[in-house]
Tab-separated table of C-alpha atoms in Angstrom:
chain	number	residue	atom	x	y	z
K	1	MET	CA	0.026	-0.039	-0.059
K	2	ALA	CA	2.961	2.356	-0.594
K	3	TRP	CA	1.323	4.026	-3.360
K	4	ARG	CA	-1.711	4.850	-1.236
K	5	GLN	CA	0.502	6.441	1.308
K	6	ILE	CA	2.488	8.457	-1.288
K	7	ALA	CA	-0.871	9.828	-2.591
K	8	LEU	CA	-2.003	10.839	0.897
K	9	ASP	CA	1.331	12.396	1.660
K	10	THR	CA	1.298	14.533	-1.721
K	11	PRO	CA	-0.457	17.837	-0.976
K	12	PRO	CA	-0.734	18.844	-4.609
K	13	LEU	CA	-2.949	15.923	-5.275
K	14	TRP	CA	-5.681	17.171	-3.026
K	15	SER	CA	-5.381	20.884	-3.721
K	16	HIS	CA	-8.597	20.775	-6.086
K	17	ILE	CA	-11.164	21.028	-3.529
K	18	VAL	CA	-14.222	18.599	-3.943
K	19	PHE	CA	-17.331	20.223	-2.962
K	20	LYS	CA	-19.527	16.914	-3.033
K	21	SER	CA	-19.940	17.057	0.760
K	22	ARG	CA	-18.355	18.892	3.706
K	23	ALA	CA	-16.429	15.661	4.639
K	24	TRP	CA	-14.879	15.725	1.034
K	25	MET	CA	-14.072	19.307	1.393
K	26	ASN	CA	-12.336	18.979	4.799
K	27	THR	CA	-10.345	16.089	3.775
K	28	CYS	CA	-8.913	17.981	0.730
K	29	LEU	CA	-8.203	20.987	3.077
K	30	GLU	CA	-6.488	18.796	5.560
K	31	ARG	CA	-4.349	16.948	3.062
K	32	SER	CA	-3.265	19.917	0.983
K	33	THR	CA	-1.741	21.828	3.817
K	34	THR	CA	1.321	23.137	2.071
K	35	SER	CA	-0.280	23.560	-1.478
K	36	LEU	CA	-2.320	26.497	-2.860
K	37	LEU	CA	-6.212	25.495	-3.514
K	38	VAL	CA	-8.114	25.412	-6.694
K	39	VAL	CA	-11.732	26.342	-6.032
K	40	ALA	CA	-13.798	25.126	-9.016
K	41	ALA	CA	-17.749	24.746	-8.575
K	42	ASP	CA	-21.106	25.182	-10.213
K	43	ILE	CA	-23.105	27.298	-7.760
K	44	ARG	CA	-26.377	25.403	-8.259
K	45	LEU	CA	-27.147	23.781	-4.880
K	46	ALA	CA	-27.411	25.493	-1.548
K	47	LEU	CA	-24.757	23.125	0.021
K	48	VAL	CA	-22.229	23.922	-2.692
K	49	GLU	CA	-22.832	27.518	-2.405
K	50	THR	CA	-22.224	27.404	1.507
K	51	LEU	CA	-19.070	25.225	1.015
K	52	VAL	CA	-17.601	27.375	-1.536
K	53	CYS	CA	-18.136	30.409	0.790
K	54	ASP	CA	-16.378	28.520	3.553
K	55	VAL	CA	-13.387	28.028	1.363
K	56	LEU	CA	-13.336	31.627	-0.065
K	57	LYS	CA	-12.969	32.792	3.493
K	58	MET	CA	-9.242	31.441	3.365
K	59	PRO	CA	-7.971	33.914	0.733
K	60	ASP	CA	-4.423	33.244	1.734
K	61	ARG	CA	-4.575	29.607	0.539
K	62	ILE	CA	-6.265	30.109	-2.776
K	63	ALA	CA	-4.376	30.177	-6.171
K	64	ARG	CA	-7.188	29.555	-8.753
K	65	ILE	CA	-10.874	30.342	-8.831
K	66	HIS	CA	-13.288	28.864	-11.371
K	67	LEU	CA	-16.912	29.565	-10.590
K	68	LYS	CA	-20.149	29.056	-12.734
K	69	PHE	CA	-23.309	30.550	-11.609
K	70	SER	CA	-26.420	28.661	-12.335
K	71	VAL	CA	-28.503	30.525	-9.849
K	72	PRO	CA	-27.852	33.831	-8.128
K	73	SER	CA	-25.377	33.923	-5.319
K	74	GLN	CA	-24.683	37.418	-3.902
K	75	ARG	CA	-22.969	35.638	-0.774
K	76	VAL	CA	-20.223	34.262	-3.099
K	77	VAL	CA	-19.870	37.522	-5.094
K	78	ASP	CA	-19.331	39.457	-2.044
K	79	LEU	CA	-16.389	37.233	-1.032
K	80	LEU	CA	-14.642	37.656	-4.544
K	81	PRO	CA	-12.861	40.987	-3.739
K	82	GLY	CA	-10.677	38.863	-1.291
K	83	PRO	CA	-7.840	39.942	-0.854
K	84	PHE	CA	-6.240	37.056	-2.414
K	85	PRO	CA	-2.576	37.547	-2.584
K	86	HIS	CA	-1.661	34.248	-4.479
K	87	LEU	CA	-4.586	34.196	-6.923
K	88	THR	CA	-3.346	33.726	-10.542
K	89	HIS	CA	-6.504	32.546	-12.355
K	90	LEU	CA	-9.923	33.934	-12.023
K	91	SER	CA	-12.906	32.619	-13.937
K	92	ILE	CA	-16.576	33.700	-13.597
K	93	GLU	CA	-19.147	32.209	-15.881
K	94	HIS	CA	-22.969	32.631	-15.984
K	95	ASP	CA	-24.846	29.622	-17.154
K	96	THR	CA	-26.663	31.071	-20.312
K	97	TRP	CA	-28.793	27.857	-20.703
K	98	GLU	CA	-30.651	28.566	-17.581
K	99	VAL	CA	-34.131	30.186	-17.837
K	100	SER	CA	-33.508	33.242	-15.736
K	101	ASN	CA	-30.708	35.700	-16.116
K	102	ILE	CA	-28.267	36.383	-13.338
K	103	PRO	CA	-27.531	40.034	-12.965
K	104	VAL	CA	-24.593	39.697	-10.667
K	105	LYS	CA	-21.664	41.804	-11.032
K	106	PRO	CA	-18.478	40.383	-9.463
K	107	ASP	CA	-15.722	42.850	-8.807
K	108	VAL	CA	-12.216	42.213	-9.893
K	109	PRO	CA	-9.799	44.175	-7.786
K	110	PRO	CA	-6.241	44.460	-8.696
K	111	PHE	CA	-5.100	41.138	-7.214
K	112	PRO	CA	-1.204	41.309	-7.227
K	113	ALA	CA	-0.635	37.843	-8.672
K	114	LEU	CA	-3.515	37.619	-11.090
K	115	ARG	CA	-2.433	36.598	-14.694
K	116	SER	CA	-5.477	35.147	-16.281
K	117	LEU	CA	-9.147	36.446	-16.244
K	118	PHE	CA	-11.994	34.851	-17.845
K	119	LEU	CA	-15.477	36.355	-17.762
K	120	ARG	CA	-18.605	35.201	-19.383
K	121	THR	CA	-21.631	37.329	-18.556
K	122	ASN	CA	-25.043	38.249	-19.469
K	123	VAL	CA	-24.941	41.638	-18.245
K	124	SER	CA	-22.946	44.373	-19.942
K	125	TYR	CA	-20.365	45.842	-17.700
K	126	LEU	CA	-16.681	46.000	-17.499
K	127	PRO	CA	-14.760	45.386	-14.199
K	128	PRO	CA	-11.511	47.019	-13.447
K	129	LEU	CA	-8.802	45.046	-15.183
K	130	PRO	CA	-5.526	44.278	-13.436
K	131	SER	CA	-2.569	45.816	-15.384
K	132	GLN	CA	-0.472	42.539	-15.126
K	133	LEU	CA	-2.825	40.237	-16.995
K	134	VAL	CA	-1.343	37.842	-19.525
K	135	SER	CA	-4.628	36.216	-20.525
K	136	LEU	CA	-7.934	37.943	-20.915
K	137	GLU	CA	-11.179	36.402	-22.005
K	138	ILE	CA	-14.557	38.351	-21.966
K	139	TYR	CA	-17.869	37.041	-23.378
K	140	TYR	CA	-20.916	39.116	-23.310
K	141	THR	CA	-24.009	36.934	-23.898
K	142	GLY	CA	-26.941	39.277	-22.850
K	143	TRP	CA	-28.397	42.463	-24.394
K	144	GLY	CA	-26.472	45.593	-24.666
K	145	LEU	CA	-22.742	46.009	-24.958
K	146	VAL	CA	-20.067	47.932	-23.057
K	147	PRO	CA	-19.426	51.233	-24.993
K	148	TRP	CA	-16.301	51.442	-26.932
K	149	ASP	CA	-15.085	54.557	-25.187
K	150	SER	CA	-15.049	52.631	-21.963
K	151	PHE	CA	-13.737	49.318	-23.508
K	152	ALA	CA	-10.666	50.751	-25.397
K	153	PRO	CA	-9.216	52.650	-22.435
K	154	ALA	CA	-9.352	49.547	-20.261
K	155	LEU	CA	-7.414	47.445	-22.818
K	156	CYS	CA	-4.833	50.056	-23.072
K	157	GLN	CA	-3.654	49.508	-19.596
K	158	LEU	CA	-2.788	45.816	-20.309
K	159	GLN	CA	0.704	46.122	-21.399
K	160	GLN	CA	1.855	42.541	-20.497
K	161	LEU	CA	-1.172	40.928	-22.336
K	162	HIS	CA	-0.253	37.908	-24.437
K	163	GLU	CA	-3.579	36.470	-25.318
K	164	LEU	CA	-7.095	38.412	-25.814
K	165	LYS	CA	-10.376	36.706	-26.502
K	166	LEU	CA	-13.317	38.747	-26.998
K	167	SER	CA	-16.791	38.308	-27.973
K	168	GLY	CA	-19.972	40.468	-27.920
K	169	PHE	CA	-18.708	43.987	-27.477
K	170	SER	CA	-19.418	47.125	-29.304
K	171	ASP	CA	-17.955	47.988	-32.810
K	172	PRO	CA	-15.130	50.465	-32.980
K	173	PRO	CA	-16.557	53.889	-34.161
K	174	SER	CA	-15.355	54.813	-37.730
K	175	SER	CA	-14.000	58.147	-36.318
K	176	TYR	CA	-11.850	56.404	-33.504
K	177	ALA	CA	-8.388	57.448	-34.264
K	178	ARG	CA	-6.553	56.254	-31.210
K	179	GLN	CA	-4.840	52.878	-31.365
K	180	ILE	CA	-4.732	50.423	-28.534
K	181	PRO	CA	-1.091	49.629	-27.733
K	182	LEU	CA	-0.638	45.872	-26.688
K	183	PRO	CA	3.077	45.519	-27.244
K	184	VAL	CA	3.441	41.784	-26.401
K	185	LEU	CA	0.149	40.402	-27.583
K	186	ARG	CA	0.521	37.178	-29.614
K	187	ASP	CA	-2.905	35.474	-29.861
K	188	LEU	CA	-6.048	37.253	-30.713
K	189	HIS	CA	-9.529	35.740	-30.710
K	190	VAL	CA	-12.466	37.952	-31.848
K	191	SER	CA	-16.074	37.105	-32.719
K	192	GLY	CA	-18.233	39.326	-34.938
K	193	SER	CA	-18.673	40.384	-38.543
K	194	PRO	CA	-15.711	40.610	-40.901
K	195	LYS	CA	-15.973	44.436	-40.881
K	196	HIS	CA	-16.203	44.479	-37.073
K	197	CYS	CA	-12.980	42.322	-36.846
K	198	THR	CA	-11.233	44.280	-39.520
K	199	GLN	CA	-11.927	47.608	-37.471
K	200	PHE	CA	-10.708	45.940	-34.264
K	201	ILE	CA	-7.524	44.685	-35.577
K	202	GLU	CA	-6.731	47.923	-37.245
K	203	ALA	CA	-7.226	49.641	-33.941
K	204	LEU	CA	-4.626	47.462	-32.329
K	205	ASP	CA	-0.965	48.417	-32.091
K	206	SER	CA	0.467	44.919	-31.707
K	207	PRO	CA	3.813	44.215	-33.441
K	208	LYS	CA	4.123	40.762	-32.031
K	209	LEU	CA	0.726	39.583	-32.935
K	210	ARG	CA	1.044	35.974	-34.408
K	211	ARG	CA	-2.165	34.135	-34.224
K	212	PHE	CA	-5.659	35.036	-35.277
K	213	ASN	CA	-8.896	33.147	-34.295
K	214	LEU	CA	-11.744	35.070	-35.861
K	215	HIS	CA	-15.233	33.689	-35.712
K	216	LEU	CA	-17.140	35.502	-38.504
K	217	SER	CA	-20.745	35.833	-38.649
K	218	ASN	CA	-21.230	36.534	-42.228
K	219	PHE	CA	-19.143	36.745	-45.616
K	220	ASP	CA	-19.220	40.412	-46.000
K	221	ASN	CA	-15.955	42.275	-46.557
K	222	LEU	CA	-13.868	39.322	-46.350
K	223	PRO	CA	-11.050	40.682	-48.760
K	224	ALA	CA	-10.502	43.649	-46.615
K	225	LEU	CA	-10.311	41.295	-43.394
K	226	HIS	CA	-7.776	39.001	-45.358
K	227	ARG	CA	-5.652	42.073	-46.413
K	228	THR	CA	-5.596	43.321	-42.705
K	229	VAL	CA	-4.693	39.850	-41.263
K	230	SER	CA	-1.851	39.356	-43.980
K	231	LEU	CA	-0.443	42.897	-43.134
K	232	ARG	CA	-0.246	42.097	-39.432
K	233	MET	CA	1.483	38.787	-39.674
K	234	PRO	CA	5.366	39.162	-39.127
K	235	LYS	CA	5.951	36.382	-41.592
K	236	PRO	CA	3.895	34.058	-43.816
K	237	PRO	CA	2.561	31.028	-42.043
K	238	LYS	CA	3.999	27.575	-42.916
K	239	CYS	CA	1.271	25.323	-41.540
K	240	MET	CA	-2.591	25.541	-41.947
K	241	MET	CA	-5.485	23.411	-41.057
K	242	ILE	CA	-8.971	23.853	-42.344
K	243	ASP	CA	-11.594	22.411	-40.256
K	244	ARG	CA	-15.330	21.963	-40.803
K	245	ASP	CA	-18.046	20.936	-38.347
K	246	ASN	CA	-21.349	19.696	-39.396
K	247	GLY	CA	-24.625	20.517	-37.717
K	248	CYS	CA	-27.596	18.517	-37.189
K	249	THR	CA	-29.268	16.734	-39.991
K	250	ALA	CA	-32.667	17.059	-41.583
K	251	GLY	CA	-34.930	14.625	-43.157
K	252	GLY	CA	-35.676	11.049	-42.311
K	253	ASN	CA	-32.761	9.211	-44.199
K	254	ASP	CA	-30.461	8.894	-41.245
K	255	PHE	CA	-28.530	5.777	-42.659
K	256	LEU	CA	-28.105	5.305	-46.404
K	257	LEU	CA	-26.130	2.383	-47.801
K	258	SER	CA	-23.878	4.537	-49.969
K	259	THR	CA	-23.389	7.472	-47.410
K	260	PRO	CA	-21.206	7.612	-44.442
K	261	PHE	CA	-23.341	10.493	-43.054
K	262	ALA	CA	-27.001	11.519	-43.142
K	263	ALA	CA	-28.374	12.572	-46.487
K	264	ASN	CA	-28.981	16.250	-45.642
K	265	VAL	CA	-26.063	17.795	-43.932
K	266	HIS	CA	-26.161	21.367	-42.827
K	267	CYS	CA	-22.972	23.100	-42.534
K	268	THR	CA	-22.686	25.200	-39.404
K	269	THR	CA	-19.076	25.917	-38.734
K	270	VAL	CA	-16.259	26.112	-41.204
K	271	SER	CA	-12.654	26.944	-39.622
K	272	MET	CA	-9.058	27.042	-40.157
K	273	THR	CA	-8.067	26.022	-36.768
K	274	PHE	CA	-5.428	24.898	-34.327
K	275	ILE	CA	-7.876	23.895	-31.537
K	276	TYR	CA	-7.555	20.081	-32.394
K	277	ALA	CA	-3.974	20.305	-33.213
K	278	ASN	CA	-2.886	17.608	-30.799
K	279	GLU	CA	-5.430	15.039	-32.331
K	280	ARG	CA	-5.419	15.879	-36.106
K	281	TRP	CA	-1.924	17.352	-36.702
K	282	PRO	CA	1.732	16.347	-36.328
K	283	ARG	CA	3.163	17.830	-33.052
K	284	ASP	CA	6.206	19.082	-34.813
K	285	ALA	CA	4.126	21.486	-36.914
K	286	ALA	CA	2.828	24.585	-35.228
K	287	LEU	CA	-0.358	26.017	-36.766
K	288	ASP	CA	-0.390	29.786	-37.202
K	289	VAL	CA	-3.897	30.898	-38.263
K	290	CYS	CA	-7.467	30.100	-37.332
K	291	LEU	CA	-10.406	31.544	-38.941
K	292	SER	CA	-13.878	30.251	-38.382
K	293	TRP	CA	-17.188	31.161	-40.345
K	294	ILE	CA	-20.483	30.678	-38.441
K	295	VAL	CA	-22.815	29.599	-41.336
K	296	PRO	CA	-26.608	30.582	-40.640
K	297	SER	CA	-28.717	27.612	-40.157
K	298	GLY	CA	-30.748	28.686	-43.225
K	299	VAL	CA	-27.841	28.421	-45.671
K	300	HIS	CA	-27.377	24.969	-47.215
K	301	GLY	CA	-24.794	23.178	-49.295
K	302	ASP	CA	-22.479	24.548	-51.976
K	303	PRO	CA	-23.623	28.397	-52.024
K	304	ALA	CA	-22.005	28.999	-48.533
K	305	LEU	CA	-19.105	26.627	-48.895
K	306	ALA	CA	-18.242	28.103	-52.406
K	307	THR	CA	-18.304	31.646	-50.902
K	308	ILE	CA	-15.877	30.512	-48.042
K	309	PHE	CA	-13.703	28.523	-50.423
K	310	ALA	CA	-13.472	31.555	-52.925
K	311	ALA	CA	-12.426	33.647	-50.064
K	312	LEU	CA	-9.638	31.182	-48.739
K	313	SER	CA	-8.255	31.156	-52.228
K	314	GLU	CA	-7.529	34.859	-52.097
K	315	PHE	CA	-5.050	34.862	-49.060
K	316	VAL	CA	-1.810	36.278	-50.183
K	317	TRP	CA	0.418	33.935	-48.337
K	318	LEU	CA	-0.929	30.525	-49.781
K	319	GLU	CA	2.275	30.062	-51.833
K	320	HIS	CA	4.349	29.862	-48.448
K	321	LEU	CA	2.357	26.988	-47.153
K	322	GLU	CA	4.402	23.748	-46.718
K	323	ARG	CA	1.864	21.652	-44.681
K	324	LEU	CA	-1.991	21.874	-45.211
K	325	GLY	CA	-4.653	19.635	-43.615
K	326	PHE	CA	-8.321	19.220	-44.182
K	327	TYR	CA	-10.617	17.918	-41.442
K	328	ASN	CA	-14.309	16.849	-42.660
K	329	TRP	CA	-14.017	18.802	-45.864
K	330	SER	CA	-16.391	17.381	-48.418
K	331	GLY	CA	-19.088	18.961	-50.739
K	332	ILE	CA	-16.633	20.960	-52.754
K	333	SER	CA	-16.512	20.226	-56.582
K	334	ALA	CA	-13.274	19.909	-58.540
K	335	ALA	CA	-13.913	23.161	-60.291
K	336	LEU	CA	-13.812	25.040	-57.020
K	337	TRP	CA	-10.709	23.247	-55.720
K	338	ARG	CA	-8.572	24.119	-58.644
K	339	PRO	CA	-8.149	27.963	-58.029
K	340	PHE	CA	-7.182	26.985	-54.354
K	341	LEU	CA	-4.687	24.317	-55.340
K	342	ASP	CA	-3.110	26.389	-58.049
K	343	ARG	CA	-1.893	28.756	-55.160
K	344	LEU	CA	-0.149	26.027	-53.314
K	345	ALA	CA	3.081	25.616	-55.268
K	346	GLY	CA	5.151	25.056	-52.341
K	347	LEU	CA	3.042	22.514	-50.480
K	348	ARG	CA	4.970	19.432	-49.315
K	349	THR	CA	2.501	17.517	-47.035
K	350	LEU	CA	-1.366	17.020	-47.433
K	351	THR	CA	-3.218	15.688	-44.703
K	352	VAL	CA	-6.889	14.477	-44.966
K	353	ASN	CA	-8.993	13.641	-41.920
K	354	ASP	CA	-12.609	12.285	-41.490
K	355	SER	CA	-14.746	13.017	-44.621
K	356	PRO	CA	-13.011	12.407	-48.032
K	357	PRO	CA	-12.493	15.467	-50.030
K	358	ALA	CA	-13.076	13.668	-53.398
K	359	GLY	CA	-13.324	17.035	-55.185
K	360	LEU	CA	-9.706	17.777	-54.335
K	361	PHE	CA	-8.331	14.503	-55.696
K	362	TRP	CA	-10.634	14.761	-58.847
K	363	ALA	CA	-9.027	18.214	-59.500
K	364	LEU	CA	-5.439	16.511	-59.160
K	365	LEU	CA	-6.380	13.663	-61.323
K	366	ARG	CA	-7.955	15.802	-63.998
K	367	ASP	CA	-4.739	17.842	-63.874
K	368	LEU	CA	-2.643	14.808	-64.368
K	369	GLU	CA	-4.901	13.572	-67.326
K	370	SER	CA	-4.614	16.848	-69.147
K	371	MET	CA	-0.811	16.738	-68.776
K	372	HIS	CA	-0.860	13.173	-70.091
K	373	ASP	CA	-2.958	14.187	-73.061
K	374	VAL	CA	-0.636	17.018	-73.735
K	375	SER	CA	2.381	14.799	-73.735
K	376	ALA	CA	0.729	12.106	-75.998
K	377	SER	CA	-0.232	14.702	-78.599
K	378	GLY	CA	3.514	15.423	-78.993
K	379	ALA	CA	3.337	18.889	-77.536
K	380	GLU	CA	6.188	20.320	-75.314
K	381	GLU	CA	6.598	18.246	-72.372
K	382	VAL	CA	6.286	19.640	-68.767
K	383	GLY	CA	9.603	20.410	-67.190
K	384	THR	CA	10.958	17.939	-64.817
K	385	ASP	CA	11.210	20.746	-62.073
K	386	SER	CA	7.625	20.629	-61.353
K	387	GLY	CA	7.501	16.787	-61.313
K	388	GLY	CA	5.051	16.747	-64.254
K	389	CYS	CA	2.221	18.233	-62.172
K	390	ALA	CA	0.649	21.669	-62.521
K	391	LEU	CA	-1.068	21.264	-59.253
K	392	LEU	CA	0.894	20.726	-55.908
K	393	PRO	CA	4.154	20.171	-57.876
K	394	ALA	CA	6.306	19.852	-54.574
K	395	MET	CA	3.982	17.544	-52.755
K	396	GLN	CA	5.873	14.577	-51.255
K	397	THR	CA	3.571	13.216	-48.461
K	398	ILE	CA	-0.044	12.472	-48.350
K	399	LYS	CA	-1.609	11.352	-45.016
K	400	ILE	CA	-5.278	10.037	-44.996
K	401	ILE	CA	-6.448	9.557	-41.351
K	402	GLY	CA	-9.930	8.171	-40.130
K	403	VAL	CA	-11.393	8.147	-43.529
K	404	ASN	CA	-14.050	5.809	-44.842
K	405	CYS	CA	-12.157	4.731	-48.113
K	406	GLY	CA	-15.215	3.043	-49.485
K	407	ALA	CA	-17.089	6.184	-49.503
K	408	GLY	CA	-17.529	9.099	-52.101
K	409	SER	CA	-17.540	12.774	-51.165
K	410	TRP	CA	-20.778	14.572	-50.965
K	411	LEU	CA	-21.891	16.968	-53.663
K	412	PRO	CA	-25.042	19.113	-53.144
K	413	HIS	CA	-28.111	18.774	-55.536
K	414	PRO	CA	-27.277	20.732	-58.657
K	415	ARG	CA	-30.604	22.598	-58.456
K	416	ARG	CA	-31.901	24.962	-55.911
K	417	PRO	CA	-30.460	24.938	-52.446
K	418	ALA	CA	-33.585	23.270	-50.820
K	419	ALA	CA	-33.551	20.294	-53.374
K	420	LEU	CA	-32.916	17.142	-51.512
K	421	PRO	CA	-31.183	14.798	-51.318
K	422	THR	CA	-27.582	15.310	-51.684
K	423	HIS	CA	-25.566	13.085	-53.966
K	424	SER	CA	-22.022	11.310	-53.759
K	425	TYR	CA	-19.405	10.949	-56.291
K	426	PHE	CA	-20.311	7.275	-56.137
K	427	ASP	CA	-23.918	7.842	-57.153
K	428	LEU	CA	-22.618	10.204	-60.116
K	429	ASP	CA	-19.775	8.020	-61.337
K	430	ASN	CA	-19.306	4.777	-59.490
K	431	THR	CA	-16.043	5.902	-58.046
K	432	ARG	CA	-15.115	5.346	-54.259
K	433	PHE	CA	-12.417	7.477	-52.563
K	434	LEU	CA	-9.785	4.804	-52.341
K	435	GLU	CA	-10.130	4.178	-56.074
K	436	LEU	CA	-9.699	7.751	-56.904
K	437	LEU	CA	-6.681	8.069	-54.679
K	438	ILE	CA	-5.060	5.103	-56.225
K	439	CYS	CA	-5.836	6.408	-59.757
K	440	TYR	CA	-4.013	9.693	-59.010
K	441	LEU	CA	-1.055	8.056	-57.491
K	442	GLU	CA	-0.718	5.575	-60.428
K	443	LEU	CA	-0.918	8.556	-62.847
K	444	ARG	CA	1.823	10.760	-60.985
K	445	PRO	CA	4.906	10.873	-63.046
K	446	SER	CA	7.023	10.711	-59.872
K	447	PRO	CA	5.987	8.679	-56.761
K	448	LEU	CA	5.224	10.020	-53.555
K	449	THR	CA	8.065	9.909	-50.798
K	450	LYS	CA	5.416	8.731	-48.270
K	451	LEU	CA	1.803	7.650	-48.390
K	452	VAL	CA	0.123	7.143	-44.860
K	453	VAL	CA	-3.317	5.830	-44.355
K	454	GLU	CA	-4.139	5.460	-40.684
K	455	GLU	CA	-7.225	4.518	-38.643
K	456	CYS	CA	-9.203	4.108	-42.058
K	457	PHE	CA	-11.889	1.647	-43.005
K	458	GLY	CA	-14.033	0.446	-45.911
K	459	TYR	CA	-11.452	-1.241	-48.059
K	460	THR	CA	-10.284	-4.732	-48.982
K	461	GLY	CA	-6.906	-6.494	-49.106
K	462	ALA	CA	-6.705	-5.749	-52.800
K	463	GLY	CA	-7.201	-2.032	-52.208
K	464	GLU	CA	-4.476	-2.133	-49.555
K	465	ALA	CA	-1.916	-3.851	-51.716
K	466	ALA	CA	-2.782	-1.225	-54.473
K	467	ALA	CA	-2.370	1.596	-52.267
K	468	ALA	CA	0.836	0.068	-50.684
K	469	ALA	CA	2.375	-0.292	-54.111
K	470	SER	CA	2.122	3.541	-54.637
K	471	GLY	CA	4.454	4.398	-51.681
K	472	GLU	CA	5.338	3.664	-48.032
K	473	CYS	CA	1.801	2.964	-46.678
K	474	ALA	CA	0.391	1.850	-43.397
K	475	LEU	CA	-3.220	0.901	-43.147
K	476	GLY	CA	-5.130	0.196	-40.114
K	477	ARG	CA	-8.792	0.171	-38.879
K	478	VAL	CA	-10.391	1.509	-35.698
K	479	GLY	CA	-13.612	0.550	-33.811
K	480	TYR	CA	-15.711	3.229	-35.646
K	481	ASP	CA	-18.014	2.620	-38.582
K	482	GLY	CA	-18.917	6.150	-39.472
K	483	GLY	CA	-22.484	5.786	-38.377
K	484	GLN	CA	-23.511	3.340	-41.160
K	485	LYS	CA	-23.870	0.099	-39.195
K	486	GLY	CA	-24.186	-1.313	-35.711
K	487	TYR	CA	-21.624	-2.607	-33.408
K	488	GLU	CA	-21.786	-6.070	-35.110
K	489	ALA	CA	-20.401	-4.569	-38.459
K	490	LEU	CA	-17.039	-4.098	-36.649
K	491	ASN	CA	-16.532	-7.849	-36.611
K	492	MET	CA	-17.013	-8.386	-40.289
K	493	SER	CA	-14.116	-9.278	-42.515
K	494	ASP	CA	-12.858	-6.824	-44.973
K	495	GLU	CA	-14.707	-8.869	-47.950
K	496	GLU	CA	-17.894	-8.888	-45.920
K	497	ARG	CA	-17.873	-5.172	-45.294
K	498	TRP	CA	-17.054	-4.415	-48.846
K	499	HIS	CA	-19.892	-6.461	-50.104
K	500	GLU	CA	-22.348	-4.890	-47.359
K	501	GLU	CA	-21.311	-1.336	-48.441
K	502	ALA	CA	-22.050	-2.213	-52.090
K	503	VAL	CA	-18.554	-1.108	-53.122
K	504	ILE	CA	-17.036	-2.277	-56.309
K	505	LEU	CA	-15.020	-5.524	-55.921
K	506	TRP	CA	-11.261	-5.256	-56.888
K	507	GLU	CA	-10.202	-7.511	-59.567
């Protein structure tokens, strides 16, 4: 039982106070005697409120406070001014999912050690901000906004700020001439319209700003925003990931034989993000830019995606990208992919996660076919410096991760946006993603340096052999069936799964 005694004698293990009962709280307090405390609780029950108040009366022992108000608690708010000499992190959040609003205004005095402040509130007010803050997050969820004339001067005092996240504040006035000096700011997260974000970025004087995370509510004035972001980046980014999240589905066809997802997918968020970098991106590649579009729920299919995709193609620094990843990016036709791919002359590594972007590989395949036709007709051959490829001439590595290789990529119905259902490439031309990938690899004039296919499914042994012949390839399956079948399908052989999914058998 040595391990148990070690745990009992290690105060940091007990510093996170458990408010399950008074006995639990007292145990944590007794065993964390030499460690500063972490107070994190949802003020929902009267017992929790009482216990939190008891701990807040020990300000000398507290390092972090994370409180979520589901019900009004003026008793807790009255204890927040402290003083807390060792407090480094303070988080106050109002549960906006509750029916009633909570008009509490916690004070934030200038705690001497406070470095991080998180505030999510449904009332519009701005507490005094300690000048030594390194990270500031403020989200306004209620009606009304803090006036810009009060907001901007408060930010000017934060000369040590490295990270700034803002949502729900008033737009900078067009006549506002003063800049907000934040000399060491590196990460900026702002939510609003492109015009709003552009005005705010232009109001900042932040020479070290490196990462942008912009949640955009519409597609207006995107070119101006792109120019502003590009001018503020000290050097072009090398790595980028484009991430798309699907919203809820509509209609009754939840599981179709030839589709890995429901028939009618509503795109709600499209983002170029580093949020999931640990799961979807190599650790040796640092992502630089994050841009997110919030697509209105009434916008369906290709019109919204085409608008976003056209905007992405206008970024001035695309030529400098060396690594590019796509997560769940389907529904874009080859015609829309080509202008984007044409800008990626220096791309060396392409990563594909989740939904297969068949339109991307169709564009690459058509490019190679056209080059082959030109060569066959006796015209001047393409120089060897581009590897015989007009699109992605420098690409050396392709990584396919978590993709249903037996599925096509989804295309919206060619008629009006409300026309249902959507169609896959398989419905249109009997081609599955793995077949398309292999056709592209076989037609390349020079082989890839590396091909990696990880955690994928929906392929046969013949398909694996064909892919492996195209480069250094590692195929594997995980216990996930893409929502098509039940748990029993995971125990099928590759041949049985191939037949069940109505996939073309390899010869």
